[in-house]
PDB file of C-alpha atoms in Angstrom:
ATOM      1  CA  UNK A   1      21.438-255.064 109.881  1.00  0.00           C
ATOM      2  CA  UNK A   2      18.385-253.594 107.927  1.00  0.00           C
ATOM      3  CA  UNK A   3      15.149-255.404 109.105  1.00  0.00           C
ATOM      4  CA  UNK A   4      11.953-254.714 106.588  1.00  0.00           C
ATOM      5  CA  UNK A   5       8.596-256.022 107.739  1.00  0.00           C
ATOM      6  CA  UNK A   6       6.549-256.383 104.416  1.00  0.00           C
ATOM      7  CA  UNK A   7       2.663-256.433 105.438  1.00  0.00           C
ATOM      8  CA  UNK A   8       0.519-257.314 101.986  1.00  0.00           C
ATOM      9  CA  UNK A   9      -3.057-255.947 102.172  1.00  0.00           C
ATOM     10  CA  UNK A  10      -3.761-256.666 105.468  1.00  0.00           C
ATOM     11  CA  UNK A  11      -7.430-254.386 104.966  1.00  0.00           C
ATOM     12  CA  UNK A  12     -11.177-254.407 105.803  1.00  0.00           C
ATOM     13  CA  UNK A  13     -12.303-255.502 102.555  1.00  0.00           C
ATOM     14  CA  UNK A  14     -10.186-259.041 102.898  1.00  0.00           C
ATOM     15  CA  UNK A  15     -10.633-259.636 106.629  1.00  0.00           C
ATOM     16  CA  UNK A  16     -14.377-258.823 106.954  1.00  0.00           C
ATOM     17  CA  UNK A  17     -15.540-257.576 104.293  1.00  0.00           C
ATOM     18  CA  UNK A  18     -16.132-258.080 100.223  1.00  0.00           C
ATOM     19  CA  UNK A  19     -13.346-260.427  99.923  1.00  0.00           C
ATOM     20  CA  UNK A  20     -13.340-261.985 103.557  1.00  0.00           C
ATOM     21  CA  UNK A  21     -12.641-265.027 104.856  1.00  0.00           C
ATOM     22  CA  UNK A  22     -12.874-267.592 108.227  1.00  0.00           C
ATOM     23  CA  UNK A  23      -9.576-266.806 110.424  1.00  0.00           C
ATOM     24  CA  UNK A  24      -8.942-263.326 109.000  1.00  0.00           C
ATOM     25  CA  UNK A  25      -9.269-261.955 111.888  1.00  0.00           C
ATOM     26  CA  UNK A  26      -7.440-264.104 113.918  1.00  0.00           C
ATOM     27  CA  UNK A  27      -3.920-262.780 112.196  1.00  0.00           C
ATOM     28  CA  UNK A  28      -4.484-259.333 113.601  1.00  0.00           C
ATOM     29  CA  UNK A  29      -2.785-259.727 117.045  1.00  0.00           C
ATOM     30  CA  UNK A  30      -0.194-261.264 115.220  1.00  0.00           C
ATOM     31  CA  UNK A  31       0.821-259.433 112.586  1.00  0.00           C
ATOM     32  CA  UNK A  32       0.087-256.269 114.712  1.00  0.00           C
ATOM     33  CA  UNK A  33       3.141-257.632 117.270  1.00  0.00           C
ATOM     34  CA  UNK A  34       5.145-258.502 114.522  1.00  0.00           C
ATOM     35  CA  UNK A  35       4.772-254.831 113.323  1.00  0.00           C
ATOM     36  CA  UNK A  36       5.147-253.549 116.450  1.00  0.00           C
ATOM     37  CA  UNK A  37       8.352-255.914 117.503  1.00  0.00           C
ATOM     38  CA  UNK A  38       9.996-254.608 114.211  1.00  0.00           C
ATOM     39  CA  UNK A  39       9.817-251.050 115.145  1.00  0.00           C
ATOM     40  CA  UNK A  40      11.095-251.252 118.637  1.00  0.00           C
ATOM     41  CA  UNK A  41      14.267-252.999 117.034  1.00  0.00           C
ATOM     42  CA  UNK A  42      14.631-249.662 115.152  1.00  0.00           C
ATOM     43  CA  UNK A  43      13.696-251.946 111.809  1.00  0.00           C
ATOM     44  CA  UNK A  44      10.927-250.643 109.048  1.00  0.00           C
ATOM     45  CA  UNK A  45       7.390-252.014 108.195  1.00  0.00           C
ATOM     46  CA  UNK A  46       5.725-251.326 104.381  1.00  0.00           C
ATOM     47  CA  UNK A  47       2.300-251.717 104.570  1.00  0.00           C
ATOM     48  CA  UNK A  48       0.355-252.230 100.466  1.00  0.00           C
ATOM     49  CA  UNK A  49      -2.950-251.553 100.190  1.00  0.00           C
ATOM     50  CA  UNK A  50      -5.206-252.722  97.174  1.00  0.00           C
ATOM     51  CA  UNK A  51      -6.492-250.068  95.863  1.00  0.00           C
ATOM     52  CA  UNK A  52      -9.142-249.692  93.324  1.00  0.00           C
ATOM     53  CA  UNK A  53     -10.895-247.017  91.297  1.00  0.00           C
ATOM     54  CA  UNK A  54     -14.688-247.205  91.577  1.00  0.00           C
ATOM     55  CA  UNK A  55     -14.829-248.326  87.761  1.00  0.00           C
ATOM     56  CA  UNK A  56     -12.935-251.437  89.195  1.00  0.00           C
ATOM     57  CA  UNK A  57     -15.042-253.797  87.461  1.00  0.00           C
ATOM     58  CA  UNK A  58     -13.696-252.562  83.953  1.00  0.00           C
ATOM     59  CA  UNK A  59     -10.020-253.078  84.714  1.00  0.00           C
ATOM     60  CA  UNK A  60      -8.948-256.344  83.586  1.00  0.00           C
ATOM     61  CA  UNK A  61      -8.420-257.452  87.572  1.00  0.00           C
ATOM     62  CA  UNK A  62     -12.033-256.570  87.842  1.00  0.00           C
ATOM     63  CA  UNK A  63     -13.313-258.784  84.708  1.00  0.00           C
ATOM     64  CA  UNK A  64     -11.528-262.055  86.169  1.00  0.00           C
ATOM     65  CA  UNK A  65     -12.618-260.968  89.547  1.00  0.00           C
ATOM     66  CA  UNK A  66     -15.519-259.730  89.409  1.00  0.00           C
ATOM     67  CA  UNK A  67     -15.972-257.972  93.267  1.00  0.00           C
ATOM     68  CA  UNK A  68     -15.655-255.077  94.141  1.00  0.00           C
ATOM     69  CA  UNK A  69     -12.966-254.595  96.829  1.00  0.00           C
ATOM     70  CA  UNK A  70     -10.418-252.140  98.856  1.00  0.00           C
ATOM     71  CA  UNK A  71     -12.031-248.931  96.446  1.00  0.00           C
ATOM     72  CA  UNK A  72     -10.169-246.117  97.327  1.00  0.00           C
ATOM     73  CA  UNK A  73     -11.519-243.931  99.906  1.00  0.00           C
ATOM     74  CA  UNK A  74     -14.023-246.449 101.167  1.00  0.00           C
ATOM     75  CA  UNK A  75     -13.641-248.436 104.641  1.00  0.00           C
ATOM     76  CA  UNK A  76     -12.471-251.369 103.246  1.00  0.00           C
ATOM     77  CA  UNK A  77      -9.945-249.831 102.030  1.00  0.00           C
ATOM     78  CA  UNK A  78      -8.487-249.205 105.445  1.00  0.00           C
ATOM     79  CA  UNK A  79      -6.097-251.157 107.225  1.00  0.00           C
ATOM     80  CA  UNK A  80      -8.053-253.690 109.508  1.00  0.00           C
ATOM     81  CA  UNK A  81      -8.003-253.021 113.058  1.00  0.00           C
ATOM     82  CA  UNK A  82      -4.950-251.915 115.218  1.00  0.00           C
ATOM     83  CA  UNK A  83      -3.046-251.436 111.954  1.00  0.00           C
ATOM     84  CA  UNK A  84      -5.496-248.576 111.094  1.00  0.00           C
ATOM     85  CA  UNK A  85      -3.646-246.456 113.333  1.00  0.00           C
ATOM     86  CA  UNK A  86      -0.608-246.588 110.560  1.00  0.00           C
ATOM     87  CA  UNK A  87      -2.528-245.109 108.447  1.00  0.00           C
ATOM     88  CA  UNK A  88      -3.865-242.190 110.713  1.00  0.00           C
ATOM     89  CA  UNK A  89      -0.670-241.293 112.387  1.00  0.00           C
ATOM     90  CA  UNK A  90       2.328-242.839 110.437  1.00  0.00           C
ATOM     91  CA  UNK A  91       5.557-243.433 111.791  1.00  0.00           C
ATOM     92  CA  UNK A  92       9.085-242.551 110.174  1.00  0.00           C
ATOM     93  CA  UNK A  93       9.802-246.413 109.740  1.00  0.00           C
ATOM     94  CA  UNK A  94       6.926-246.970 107.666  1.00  0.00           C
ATOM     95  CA  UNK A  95       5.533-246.299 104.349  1.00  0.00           C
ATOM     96  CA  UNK A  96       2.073-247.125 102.814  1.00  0.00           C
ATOM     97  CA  UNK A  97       2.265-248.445  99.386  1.00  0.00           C
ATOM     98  CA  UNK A  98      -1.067-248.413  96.883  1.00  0.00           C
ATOM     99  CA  UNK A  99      -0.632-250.866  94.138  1.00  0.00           C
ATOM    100  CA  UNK A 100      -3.394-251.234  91.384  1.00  0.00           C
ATOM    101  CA  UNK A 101      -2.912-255.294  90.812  1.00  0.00           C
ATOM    102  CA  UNK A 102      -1.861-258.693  92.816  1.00  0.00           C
ATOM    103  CA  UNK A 103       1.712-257.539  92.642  1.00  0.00           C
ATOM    104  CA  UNK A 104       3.261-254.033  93.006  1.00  0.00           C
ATOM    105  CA  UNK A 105       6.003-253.467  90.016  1.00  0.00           C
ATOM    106  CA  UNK A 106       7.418-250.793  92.528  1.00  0.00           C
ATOM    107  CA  UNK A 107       7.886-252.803  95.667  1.00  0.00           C
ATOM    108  CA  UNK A 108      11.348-253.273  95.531  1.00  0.00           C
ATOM    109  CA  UNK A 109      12.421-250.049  95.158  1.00  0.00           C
ATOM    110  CA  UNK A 110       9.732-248.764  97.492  1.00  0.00           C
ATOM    111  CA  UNK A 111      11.159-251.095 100.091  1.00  0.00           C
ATOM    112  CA  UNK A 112      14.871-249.864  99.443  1.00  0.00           C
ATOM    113  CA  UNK A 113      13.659-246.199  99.688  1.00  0.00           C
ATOM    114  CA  UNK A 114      11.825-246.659 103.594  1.00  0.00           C
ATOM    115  CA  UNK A 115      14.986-248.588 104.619  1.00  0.00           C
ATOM    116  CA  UNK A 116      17.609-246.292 102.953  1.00  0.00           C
ATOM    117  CA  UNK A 117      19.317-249.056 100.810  1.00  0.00           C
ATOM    118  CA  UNK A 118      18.565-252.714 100.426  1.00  0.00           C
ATOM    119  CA  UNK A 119      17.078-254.247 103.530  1.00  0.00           C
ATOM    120  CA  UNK A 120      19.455-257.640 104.834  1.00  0.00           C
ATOM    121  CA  UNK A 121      16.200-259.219 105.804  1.00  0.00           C
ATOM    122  CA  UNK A 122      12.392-258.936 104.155  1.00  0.00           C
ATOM    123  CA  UNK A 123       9.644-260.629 106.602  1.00  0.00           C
ATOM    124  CA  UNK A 124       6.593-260.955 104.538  1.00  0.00           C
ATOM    125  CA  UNK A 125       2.986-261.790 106.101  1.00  0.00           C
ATOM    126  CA  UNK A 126      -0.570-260.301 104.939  1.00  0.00           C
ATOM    127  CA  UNK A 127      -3.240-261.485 103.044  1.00  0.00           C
ATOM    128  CA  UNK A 128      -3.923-263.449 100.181  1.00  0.00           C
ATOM    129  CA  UNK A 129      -1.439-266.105 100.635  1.00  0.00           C
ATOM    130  CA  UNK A 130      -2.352-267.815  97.268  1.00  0.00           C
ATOM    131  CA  UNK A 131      -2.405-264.259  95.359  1.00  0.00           C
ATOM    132  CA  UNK A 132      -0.867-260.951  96.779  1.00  0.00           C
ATOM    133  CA  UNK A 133       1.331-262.822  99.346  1.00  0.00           C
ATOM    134  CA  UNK A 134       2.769-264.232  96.386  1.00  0.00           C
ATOM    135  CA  UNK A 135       3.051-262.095  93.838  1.00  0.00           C
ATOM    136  CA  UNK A 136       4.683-259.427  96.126  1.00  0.00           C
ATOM    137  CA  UNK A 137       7.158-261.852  97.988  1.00  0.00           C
ATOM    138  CA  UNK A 138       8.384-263.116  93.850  1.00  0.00           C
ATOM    139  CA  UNK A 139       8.532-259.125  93.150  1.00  0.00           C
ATOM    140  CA  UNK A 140      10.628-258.760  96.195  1.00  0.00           C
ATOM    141  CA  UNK A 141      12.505-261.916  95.371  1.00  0.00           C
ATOM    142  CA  UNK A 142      13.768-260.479  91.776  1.00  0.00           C
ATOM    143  CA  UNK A 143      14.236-257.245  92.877  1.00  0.00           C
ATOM    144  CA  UNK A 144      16.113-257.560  96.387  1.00  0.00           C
ATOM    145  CA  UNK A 145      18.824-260.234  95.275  1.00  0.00           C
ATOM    146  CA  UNK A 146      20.780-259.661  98.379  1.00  0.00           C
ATOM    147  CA  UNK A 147      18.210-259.546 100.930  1.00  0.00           C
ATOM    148  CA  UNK A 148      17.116-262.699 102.775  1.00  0.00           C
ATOM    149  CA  UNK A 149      13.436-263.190 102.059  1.00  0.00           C
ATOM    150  CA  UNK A 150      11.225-265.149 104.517  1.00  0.00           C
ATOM    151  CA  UNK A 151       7.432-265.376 104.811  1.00  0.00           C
ATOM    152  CA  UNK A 152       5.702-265.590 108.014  1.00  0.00           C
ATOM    153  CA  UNK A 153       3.801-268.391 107.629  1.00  0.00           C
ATOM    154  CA  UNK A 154       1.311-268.937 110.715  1.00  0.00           C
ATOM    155  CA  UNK A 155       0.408-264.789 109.775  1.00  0.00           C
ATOM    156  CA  UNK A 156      -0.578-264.815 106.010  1.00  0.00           C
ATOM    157  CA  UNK A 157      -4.028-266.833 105.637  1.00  0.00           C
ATOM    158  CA  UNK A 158      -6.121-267.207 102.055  1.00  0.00           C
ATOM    159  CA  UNK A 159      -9.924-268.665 101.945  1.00  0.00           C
ATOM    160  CA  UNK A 160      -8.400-271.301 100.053  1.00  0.00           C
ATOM    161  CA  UNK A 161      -6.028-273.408 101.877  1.00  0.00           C
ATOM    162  CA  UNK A 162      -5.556-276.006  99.284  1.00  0.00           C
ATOM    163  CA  UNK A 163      -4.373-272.768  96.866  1.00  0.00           C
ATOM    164  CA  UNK A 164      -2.514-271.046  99.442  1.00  0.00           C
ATOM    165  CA  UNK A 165      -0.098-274.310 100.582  1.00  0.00           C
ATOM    166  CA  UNK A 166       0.235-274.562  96.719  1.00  0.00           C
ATOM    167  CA  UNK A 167       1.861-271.096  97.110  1.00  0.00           C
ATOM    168  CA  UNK A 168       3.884-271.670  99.860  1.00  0.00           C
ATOM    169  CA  UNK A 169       5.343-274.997  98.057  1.00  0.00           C
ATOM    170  CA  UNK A 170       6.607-272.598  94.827  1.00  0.00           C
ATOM    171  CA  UNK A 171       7.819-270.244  97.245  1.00  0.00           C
ATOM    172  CA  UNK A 172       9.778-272.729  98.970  1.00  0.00           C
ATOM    173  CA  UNK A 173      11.028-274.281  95.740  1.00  0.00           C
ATOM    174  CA  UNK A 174      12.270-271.178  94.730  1.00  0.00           C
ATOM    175  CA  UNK A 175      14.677-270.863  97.998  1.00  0.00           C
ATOM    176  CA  UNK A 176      12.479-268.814 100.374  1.00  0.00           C
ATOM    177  CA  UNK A 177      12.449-269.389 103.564  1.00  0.00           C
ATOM    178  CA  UNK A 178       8.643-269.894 105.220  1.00  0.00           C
ATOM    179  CA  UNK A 179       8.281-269.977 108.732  1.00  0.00           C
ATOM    180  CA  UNK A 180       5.801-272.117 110.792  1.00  0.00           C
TER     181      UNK A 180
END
């Protein structure tokens, strides 16, 4: 059984930094053993990154949000604490993915290429519940039709809670499994 640990933007710039919020940081350890766990059961872990020219504020993300964020080759960019070291010394069960907007169009087939063929079961967890968590676990959704998709509730987190259990209701609805 193929196990693929999906972690969405997990970086500076939306724990601590331009895009920040209260209990960011408190998902680290968790997310971090969940990473960790998945690995030592010989499973795979995809890690996106936002990632954002410096023009950012000219692409159409940038006009409807309008804050700079996870620029390429800046620290926030970077995966946020322990999870840095993926991106320093990566292992041959994970893969870095960049995607340009909320959702990655590639995801799917990024996530089939790490694992070597569909994965039987997608953990998702990361940050923003209410906009990346979501957009990538629908894009993983339509694309992996035979793989079980569950998020991991207690380690995704948004600033908006009222937006992010609003997510977590369509994701249910839609036959996804969300853990608490």
């Amino acid at each position: 059984m193929k196990k693929l640990l999906v972690v969405i933007d997990y970086q500076n710039d939306f724990v601590n930094g331009a895009l920040g919020f209260d209990g960011a940081e408190d998902l680290e350890p968790g997310i971090y053993a969940a990473a960790q766990q998945t690995l030592a059961e010989d499973g795979y872990v995809l890690f996106t990154r936002d990632t954002h020219p410096a023009e950012y504020l000219k692409t159409r993300e940038g006009k409807h949000l309008p804050v700079p964020h996870c620029i390429e080759g800046t620290e926030g960019h970077a995966l946020f604490g322990r999870l840095h070291a993926f991106e320093e010394t990566p292992h041959p069960h994970t893969m870095l993915l960049d995607k340009f907007t909320f959702g990655s169009p590639d995801i799917g087939q990024r996530a089939t290429e790490l694992c070597s063929g569909a994965p039987d079961i997608v953990d998702v967890c990361g940050v923003v519940t209410d906009i990346c968590v979501l957009s990538n676990t629908l894009a993983l959704h339509a694309s992996l039709p035979g793989s079980q998709i569950r998020v991991l509730g207690p380690l995704c987190g948004s600033g908006n809670k009222e937006a992010a259990q609003k997510a977590i209701d369509l994701l249910q609805g839609m036959g996804i499994e969300v853990t608490n």
